[in-house]
Short mmCIF file of C-alpha atoms and ligand atoms in Angstrom, two decimals:
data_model
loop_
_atom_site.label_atom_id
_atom_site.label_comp_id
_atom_site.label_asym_id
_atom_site.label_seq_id
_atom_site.Cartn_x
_atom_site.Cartn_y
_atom_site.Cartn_z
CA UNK Q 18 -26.24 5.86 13.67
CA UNK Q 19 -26.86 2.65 12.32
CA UNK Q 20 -24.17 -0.36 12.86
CA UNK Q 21 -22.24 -0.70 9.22
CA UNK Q 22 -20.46 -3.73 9.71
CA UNK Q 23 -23.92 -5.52 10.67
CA UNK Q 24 -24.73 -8.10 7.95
CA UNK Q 25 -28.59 -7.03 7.93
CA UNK Q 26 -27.90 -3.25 7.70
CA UNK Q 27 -25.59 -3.98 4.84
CA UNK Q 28 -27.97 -5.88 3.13
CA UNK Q 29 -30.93 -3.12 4.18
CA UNK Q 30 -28.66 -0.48 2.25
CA UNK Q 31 -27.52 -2.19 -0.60
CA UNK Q 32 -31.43 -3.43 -1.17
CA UNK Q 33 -32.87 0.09 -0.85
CA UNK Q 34 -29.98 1.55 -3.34
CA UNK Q 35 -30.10 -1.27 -5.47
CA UNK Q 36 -26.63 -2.05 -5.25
CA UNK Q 37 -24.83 -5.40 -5.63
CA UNK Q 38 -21.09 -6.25 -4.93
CA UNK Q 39 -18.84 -5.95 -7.63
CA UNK Q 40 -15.85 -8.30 -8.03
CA UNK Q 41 -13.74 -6.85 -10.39
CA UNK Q 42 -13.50 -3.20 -7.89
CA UNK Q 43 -12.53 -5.61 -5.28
CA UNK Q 44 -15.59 -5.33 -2.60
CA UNK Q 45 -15.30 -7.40 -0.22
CA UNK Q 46 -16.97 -5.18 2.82
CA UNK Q 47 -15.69 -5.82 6.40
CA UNK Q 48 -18.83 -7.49 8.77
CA UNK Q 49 -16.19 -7.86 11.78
CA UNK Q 50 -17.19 -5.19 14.19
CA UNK Q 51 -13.84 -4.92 15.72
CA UNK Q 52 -11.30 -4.65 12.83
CA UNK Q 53 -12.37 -0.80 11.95
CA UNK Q 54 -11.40 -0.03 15.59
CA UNK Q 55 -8.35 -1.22 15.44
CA UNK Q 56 -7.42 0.13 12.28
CA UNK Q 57 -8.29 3.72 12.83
CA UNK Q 58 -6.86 2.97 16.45
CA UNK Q 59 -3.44 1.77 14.93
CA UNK Q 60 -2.69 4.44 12.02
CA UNK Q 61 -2.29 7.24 13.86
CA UNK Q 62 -5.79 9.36 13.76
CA UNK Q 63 -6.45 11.96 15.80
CA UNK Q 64 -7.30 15.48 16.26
CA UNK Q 65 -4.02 17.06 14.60
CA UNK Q 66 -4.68 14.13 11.54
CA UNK Q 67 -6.01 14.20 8.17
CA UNK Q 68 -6.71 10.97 6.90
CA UNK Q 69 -6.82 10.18 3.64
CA UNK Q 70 -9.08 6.65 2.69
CA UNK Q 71 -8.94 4.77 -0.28
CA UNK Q 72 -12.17 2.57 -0.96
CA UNK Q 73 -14.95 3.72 1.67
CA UNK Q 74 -17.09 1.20 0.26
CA UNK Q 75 -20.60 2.05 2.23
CA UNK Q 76 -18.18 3.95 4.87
CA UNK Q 77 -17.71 1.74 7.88
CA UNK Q 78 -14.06 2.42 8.52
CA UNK Q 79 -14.71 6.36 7.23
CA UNK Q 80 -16.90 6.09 10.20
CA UNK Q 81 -14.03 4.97 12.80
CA UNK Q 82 -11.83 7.28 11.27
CA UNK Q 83 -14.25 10.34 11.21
CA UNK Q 84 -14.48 10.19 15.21
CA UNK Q 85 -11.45 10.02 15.61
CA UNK Q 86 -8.90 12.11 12.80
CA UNK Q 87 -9.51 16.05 12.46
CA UNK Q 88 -10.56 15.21 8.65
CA UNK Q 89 -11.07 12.80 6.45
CA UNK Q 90 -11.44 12.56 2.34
CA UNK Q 91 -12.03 9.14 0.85
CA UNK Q 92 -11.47 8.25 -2.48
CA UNK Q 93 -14.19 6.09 -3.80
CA UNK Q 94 -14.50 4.93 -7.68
CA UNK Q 95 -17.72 3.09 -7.83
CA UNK Q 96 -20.55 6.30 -8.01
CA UNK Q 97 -23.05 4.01 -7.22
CA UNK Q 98 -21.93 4.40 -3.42
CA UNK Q 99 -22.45 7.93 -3.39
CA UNK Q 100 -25.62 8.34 -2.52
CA UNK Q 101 -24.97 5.30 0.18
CA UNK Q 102 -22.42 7.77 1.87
CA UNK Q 103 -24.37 10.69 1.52
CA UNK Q 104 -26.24 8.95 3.89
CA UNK Q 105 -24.49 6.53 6.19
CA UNK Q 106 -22.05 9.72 6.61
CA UNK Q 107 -24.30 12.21 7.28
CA UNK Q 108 -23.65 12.40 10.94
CA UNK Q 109 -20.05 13.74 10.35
CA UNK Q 110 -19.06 17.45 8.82
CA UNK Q 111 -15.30 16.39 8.85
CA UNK Q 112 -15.73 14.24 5.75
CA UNK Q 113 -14.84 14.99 2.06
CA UNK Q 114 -16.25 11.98 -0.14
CA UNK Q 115 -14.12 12.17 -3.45
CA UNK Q 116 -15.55 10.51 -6.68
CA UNK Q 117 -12.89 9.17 -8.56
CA UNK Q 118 -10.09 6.79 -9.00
CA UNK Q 119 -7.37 6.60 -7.09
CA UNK Q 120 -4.60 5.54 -9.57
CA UNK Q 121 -5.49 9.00 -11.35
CA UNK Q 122 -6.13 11.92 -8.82
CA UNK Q 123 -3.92 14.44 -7.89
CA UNK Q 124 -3.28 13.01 -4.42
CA UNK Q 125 -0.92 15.92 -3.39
CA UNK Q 126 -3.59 18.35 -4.49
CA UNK Q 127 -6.51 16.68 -2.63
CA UNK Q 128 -3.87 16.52 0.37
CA UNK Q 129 -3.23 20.43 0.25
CA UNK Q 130 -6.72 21.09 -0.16
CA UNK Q 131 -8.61 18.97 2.56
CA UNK Q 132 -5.96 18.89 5.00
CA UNK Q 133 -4.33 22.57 5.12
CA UNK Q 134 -4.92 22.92 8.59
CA UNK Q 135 -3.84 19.34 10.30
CA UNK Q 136 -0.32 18.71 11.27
CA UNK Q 137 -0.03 15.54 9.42
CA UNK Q 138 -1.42 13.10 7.33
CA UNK Q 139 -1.82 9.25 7.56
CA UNK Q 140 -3.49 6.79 4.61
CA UNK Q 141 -5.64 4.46 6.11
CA UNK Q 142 -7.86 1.86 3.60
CA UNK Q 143 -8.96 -1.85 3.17
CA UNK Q 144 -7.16 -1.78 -0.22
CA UNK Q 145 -9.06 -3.11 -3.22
CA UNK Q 146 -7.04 -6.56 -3.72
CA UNK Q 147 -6.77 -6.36 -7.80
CA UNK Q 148 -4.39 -2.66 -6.68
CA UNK Q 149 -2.73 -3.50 -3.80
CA UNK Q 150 1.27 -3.45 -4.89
CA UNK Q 151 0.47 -0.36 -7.30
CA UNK Q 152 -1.24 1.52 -4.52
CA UNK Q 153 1.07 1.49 -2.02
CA UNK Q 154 3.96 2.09 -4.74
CA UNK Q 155 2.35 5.28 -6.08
CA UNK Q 156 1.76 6.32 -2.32
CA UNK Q 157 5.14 5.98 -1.60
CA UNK Q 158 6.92 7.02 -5.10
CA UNK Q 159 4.97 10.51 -5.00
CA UNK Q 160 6.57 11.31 -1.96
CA UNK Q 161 3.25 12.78 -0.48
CA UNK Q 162 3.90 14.36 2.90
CA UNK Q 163 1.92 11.06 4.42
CA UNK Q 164 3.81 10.19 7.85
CA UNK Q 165 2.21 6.57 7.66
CA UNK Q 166 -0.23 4.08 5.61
CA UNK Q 167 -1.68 1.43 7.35
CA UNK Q 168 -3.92 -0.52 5.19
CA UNK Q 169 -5.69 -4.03 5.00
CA UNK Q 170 -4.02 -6.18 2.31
CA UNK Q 171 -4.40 -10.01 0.98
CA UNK Q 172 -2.10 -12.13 4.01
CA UNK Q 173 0.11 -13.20 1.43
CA UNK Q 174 0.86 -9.56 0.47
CA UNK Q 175 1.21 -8.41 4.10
CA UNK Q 176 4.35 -10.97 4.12
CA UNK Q 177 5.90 -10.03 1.03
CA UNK Q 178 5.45 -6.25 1.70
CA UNK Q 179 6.94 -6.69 5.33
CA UNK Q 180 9.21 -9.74 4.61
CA UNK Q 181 13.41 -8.75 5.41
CA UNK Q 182 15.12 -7.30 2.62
CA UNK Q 183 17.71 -10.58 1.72
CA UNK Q 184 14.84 -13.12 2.91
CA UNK Q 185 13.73 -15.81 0.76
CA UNK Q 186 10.30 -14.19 1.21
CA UNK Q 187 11.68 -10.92 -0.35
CA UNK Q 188 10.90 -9.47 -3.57
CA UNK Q 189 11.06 -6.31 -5.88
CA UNK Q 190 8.35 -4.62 -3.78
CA UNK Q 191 9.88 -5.89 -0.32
CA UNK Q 192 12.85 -3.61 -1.29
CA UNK Q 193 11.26 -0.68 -2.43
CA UNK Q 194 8.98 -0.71 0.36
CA UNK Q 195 11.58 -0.56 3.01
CA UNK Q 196 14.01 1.63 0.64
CA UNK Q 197 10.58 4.14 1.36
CA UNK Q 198 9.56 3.07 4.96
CA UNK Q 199 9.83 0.70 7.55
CA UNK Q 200 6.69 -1.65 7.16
CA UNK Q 201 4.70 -3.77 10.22
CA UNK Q 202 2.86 -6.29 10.33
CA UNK Q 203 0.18 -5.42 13.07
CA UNK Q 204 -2.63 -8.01 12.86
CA UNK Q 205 -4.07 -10.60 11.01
CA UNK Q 206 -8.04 -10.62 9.44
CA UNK Q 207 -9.97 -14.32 8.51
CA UNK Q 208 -11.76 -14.09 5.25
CA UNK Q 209 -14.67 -14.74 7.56
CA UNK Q 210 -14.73 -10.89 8.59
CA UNK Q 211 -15.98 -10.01 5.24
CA UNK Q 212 -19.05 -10.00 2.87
CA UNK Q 213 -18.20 -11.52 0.39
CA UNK Q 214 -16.19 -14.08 2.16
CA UNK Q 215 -12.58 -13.86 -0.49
CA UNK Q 216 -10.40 -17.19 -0.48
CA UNK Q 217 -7.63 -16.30 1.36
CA UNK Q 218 -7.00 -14.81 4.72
CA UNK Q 219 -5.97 -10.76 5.14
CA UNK Q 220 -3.63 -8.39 7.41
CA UNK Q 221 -3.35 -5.20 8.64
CA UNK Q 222 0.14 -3.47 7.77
CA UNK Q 223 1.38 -0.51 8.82
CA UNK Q 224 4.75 1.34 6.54
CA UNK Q 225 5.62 4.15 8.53
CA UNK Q 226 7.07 6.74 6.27
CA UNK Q 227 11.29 7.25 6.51
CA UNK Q 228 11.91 11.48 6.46
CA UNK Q 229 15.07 10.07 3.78
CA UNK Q 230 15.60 6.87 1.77
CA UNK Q 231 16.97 4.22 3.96
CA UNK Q 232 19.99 4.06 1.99
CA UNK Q 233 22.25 6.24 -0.47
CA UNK Q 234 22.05 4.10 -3.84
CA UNK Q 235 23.23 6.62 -6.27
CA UNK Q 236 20.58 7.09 -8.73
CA UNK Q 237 17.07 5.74 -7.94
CA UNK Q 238 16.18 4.91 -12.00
CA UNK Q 239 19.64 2.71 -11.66
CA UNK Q 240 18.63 1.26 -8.69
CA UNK Q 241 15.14 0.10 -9.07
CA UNK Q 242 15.93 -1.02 -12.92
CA UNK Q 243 18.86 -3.31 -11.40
CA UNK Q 244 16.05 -4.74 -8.42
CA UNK Q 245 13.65 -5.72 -11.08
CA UNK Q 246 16.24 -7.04 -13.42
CA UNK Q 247 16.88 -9.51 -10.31
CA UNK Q 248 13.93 -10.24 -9.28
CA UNK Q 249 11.86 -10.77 -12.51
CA UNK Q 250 14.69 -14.01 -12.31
CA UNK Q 251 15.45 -14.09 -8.73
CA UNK Q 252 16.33 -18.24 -9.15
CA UNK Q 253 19.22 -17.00 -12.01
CA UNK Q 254 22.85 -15.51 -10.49
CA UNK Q 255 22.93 -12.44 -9.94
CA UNK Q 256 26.19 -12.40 -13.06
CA UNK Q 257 23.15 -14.22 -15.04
CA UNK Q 258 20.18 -11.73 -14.26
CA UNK Q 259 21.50 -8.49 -14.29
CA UNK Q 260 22.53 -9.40 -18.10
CA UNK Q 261 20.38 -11.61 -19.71
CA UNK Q 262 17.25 -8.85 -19.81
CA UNK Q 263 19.96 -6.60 -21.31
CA UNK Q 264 20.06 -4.32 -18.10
CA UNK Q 265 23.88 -4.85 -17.91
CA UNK Q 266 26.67 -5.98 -20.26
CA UNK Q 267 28.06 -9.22 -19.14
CA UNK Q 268 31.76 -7.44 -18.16
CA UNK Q 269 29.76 -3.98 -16.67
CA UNK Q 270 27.54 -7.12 -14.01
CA UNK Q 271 31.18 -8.91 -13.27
CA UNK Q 272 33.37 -5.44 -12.62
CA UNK Q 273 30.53 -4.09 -10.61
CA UNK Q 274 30.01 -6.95 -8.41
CA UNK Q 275 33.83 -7.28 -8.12
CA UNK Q 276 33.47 -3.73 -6.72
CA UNK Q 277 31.28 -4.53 -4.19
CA UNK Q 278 32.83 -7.64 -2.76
CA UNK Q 279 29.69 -9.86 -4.11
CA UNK Q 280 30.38 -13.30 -5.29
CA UNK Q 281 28.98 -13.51 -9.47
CA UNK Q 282 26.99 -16.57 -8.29
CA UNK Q 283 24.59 -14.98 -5.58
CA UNK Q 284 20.98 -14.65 -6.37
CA UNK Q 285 19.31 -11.53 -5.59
CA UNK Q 286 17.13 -12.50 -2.99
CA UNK Q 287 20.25 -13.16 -0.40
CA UNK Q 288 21.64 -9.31 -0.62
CA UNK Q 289 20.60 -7.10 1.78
CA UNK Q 290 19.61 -3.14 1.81
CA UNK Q 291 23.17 -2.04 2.23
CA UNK Q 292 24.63 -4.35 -0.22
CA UNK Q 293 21.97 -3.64 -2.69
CA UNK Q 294 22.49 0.23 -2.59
CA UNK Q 295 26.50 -0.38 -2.92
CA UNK Q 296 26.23 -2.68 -6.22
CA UNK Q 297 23.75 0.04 -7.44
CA UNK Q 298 26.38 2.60 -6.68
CA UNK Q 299 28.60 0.71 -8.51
CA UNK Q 300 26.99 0.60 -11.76
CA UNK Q 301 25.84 4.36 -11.77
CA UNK Q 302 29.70 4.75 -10.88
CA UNK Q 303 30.63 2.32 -13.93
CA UNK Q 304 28.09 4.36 -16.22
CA UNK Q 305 30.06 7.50 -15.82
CA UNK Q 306 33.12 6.53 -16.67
N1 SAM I 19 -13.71 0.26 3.12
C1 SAM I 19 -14.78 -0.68 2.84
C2 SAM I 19 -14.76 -1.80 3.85
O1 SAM I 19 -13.72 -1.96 4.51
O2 SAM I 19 -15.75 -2.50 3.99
C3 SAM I 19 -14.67 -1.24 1.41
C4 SAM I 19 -13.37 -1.91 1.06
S1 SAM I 19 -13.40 -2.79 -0.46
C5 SAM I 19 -12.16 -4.01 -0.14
C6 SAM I 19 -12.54 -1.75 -1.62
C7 SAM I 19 -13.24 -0.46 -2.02
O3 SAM I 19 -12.40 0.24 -2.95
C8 SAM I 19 -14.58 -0.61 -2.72
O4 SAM I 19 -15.49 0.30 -2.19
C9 SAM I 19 -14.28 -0.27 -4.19
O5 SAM I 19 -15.39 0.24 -4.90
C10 SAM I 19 -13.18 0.76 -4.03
N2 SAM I 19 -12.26 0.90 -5.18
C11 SAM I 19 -11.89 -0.06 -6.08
N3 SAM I 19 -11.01 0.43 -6.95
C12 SAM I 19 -10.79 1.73 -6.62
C13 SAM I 19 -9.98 2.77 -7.15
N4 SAM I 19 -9.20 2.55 -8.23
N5 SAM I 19 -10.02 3.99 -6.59
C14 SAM I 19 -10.81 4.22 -5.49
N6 SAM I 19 -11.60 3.26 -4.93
C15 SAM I 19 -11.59 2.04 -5.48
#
């Protein structure tokens, strides 16, 4: 089997299929030999695990994950890769290619279908930059039975995804990541380890999948409407955000921080998970009455 993260096979492949990187699907293919390794290493595959890939690209870490996980189905949008997987896969009868994109499948139905007989599931993918956030949000707001996604995301990214829930570094996604799972940061990639080289640097997170919610906050709509009310102006009071996009009346923001013992002044960003879930609480409580 030829090497796939060797520059001149790449370029061998892509000459004889006449293909040429596209920007705007995010292909930026991984030339560092030891990064697919690692990653199929580090999320969990093995012989009771199906693993489900976003973004073969010419199927270098479908490789690494094929000799190692019981089965594998990757997602891949661009068709012109098809016939480059037909081939560079051939050597492997545990792998479902699956033309399409991944925004729009049924994920729970490709799930049931490929991986009936494995005991669990991980996601594994070097996620197409111009998707990350949405990505991992649909993966985790579907609640497919997944017990963990490790994928390769812009460095940047990687920190807001696994910074502490009332860090500065925190943001709407920081919460709902860890409201869903408790994310990792396990290693970081140069933008020398792919072809194209991108301008910035990348890591490899892991969000290992929580069984429940890591907190009770009432009503999840409330919740997540009052986290993005914060944070789309996390520099505003919290008395000032929750109100001025019109997700709270001015009294309903003041009784139900009252209620939770948080000053009208603080900013979003300095709450953590358990104080977050209480002032949701609150207002879902307020609401009902
Ligand atoms: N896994 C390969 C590697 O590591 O070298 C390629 C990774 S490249 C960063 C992202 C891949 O995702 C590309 O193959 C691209 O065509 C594919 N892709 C982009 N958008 C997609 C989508 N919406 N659904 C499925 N695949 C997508």
């Amino acid at each position: 089997m030829s090497n796939l993260s060797d520059i001149g096979t790449i370029k061998d492949i892509m000459q004889r299929h006449g293909f040429s990187f596209s920007k705007g699907l995010g292909q930026n293919f991984l030339i560092n030999p030891s990064v697919c390794p690692r990653m199929a290493e580090q999320c969990g595959a093995d012989a009771r695990t199906g693993v489900l890939e976003i973004g073969p690209g010419i199927g270098v870490l479908t490789a690494e994950l094929a000799r190692r996980a019981r089965k594998v189905a990757a997602v891949e949008l661009d068709d012109r890769l098809l016939p480059v997987l037909d081939e560079t896969l051939r050597d492997f009868d545990n792998v479902r290619v699956v033309h399409g994109d991944v925004m729009k499948l049924d994920l729970a139905a490709l799930i049931a279908e490929c991986f009936a007989d494995c005991e669990k599931v991980a996601v594994c993918a070097n996620l197409p930059y111009y998707i990350t956030s949405p990505v991992i949000m649909m993966l985790l707001e579907s609640r497919l039975p997944v017990s963990a996604i490790t994928v390769m995301v812009q460095k940047e990214a990687a920190d807001r995804l696994c910074a502490g829930v009332g860090s500065r570094e925190s943001g709407a996604v920081t919460v709902a990541v860890h409201y869903y799972a408790e994310p990792e940061l396990l290693f970081k990639v140069s933008r020398g380890s792919f072809m194209p080289s991108p301008n910035v640097d990348s890591a490899v997170i892991r969000l290992s999948v929580r069984e429940e919610p890591a907190v009770d906050v009432g009503d999840e709509g409330v919740f997540f409407g009052m986290v993005r009310a914060g944070f789309s102006q996390r520099r505003k009071t919290l008395a000032n955000s929750l109100t001025s996009g019109g997700f709270l009346k001015r009294e309903e923001a003041a009784r139900a921080l009252a209620d939770a013992g948080i000053p009208a002044n603080t900013r979003i960003e300095a709450l953590d998970m358990g104080q977050l879930a209480n002032l949701s609480r609150n207002i879902v409580h307020l609401r009902c009455q």
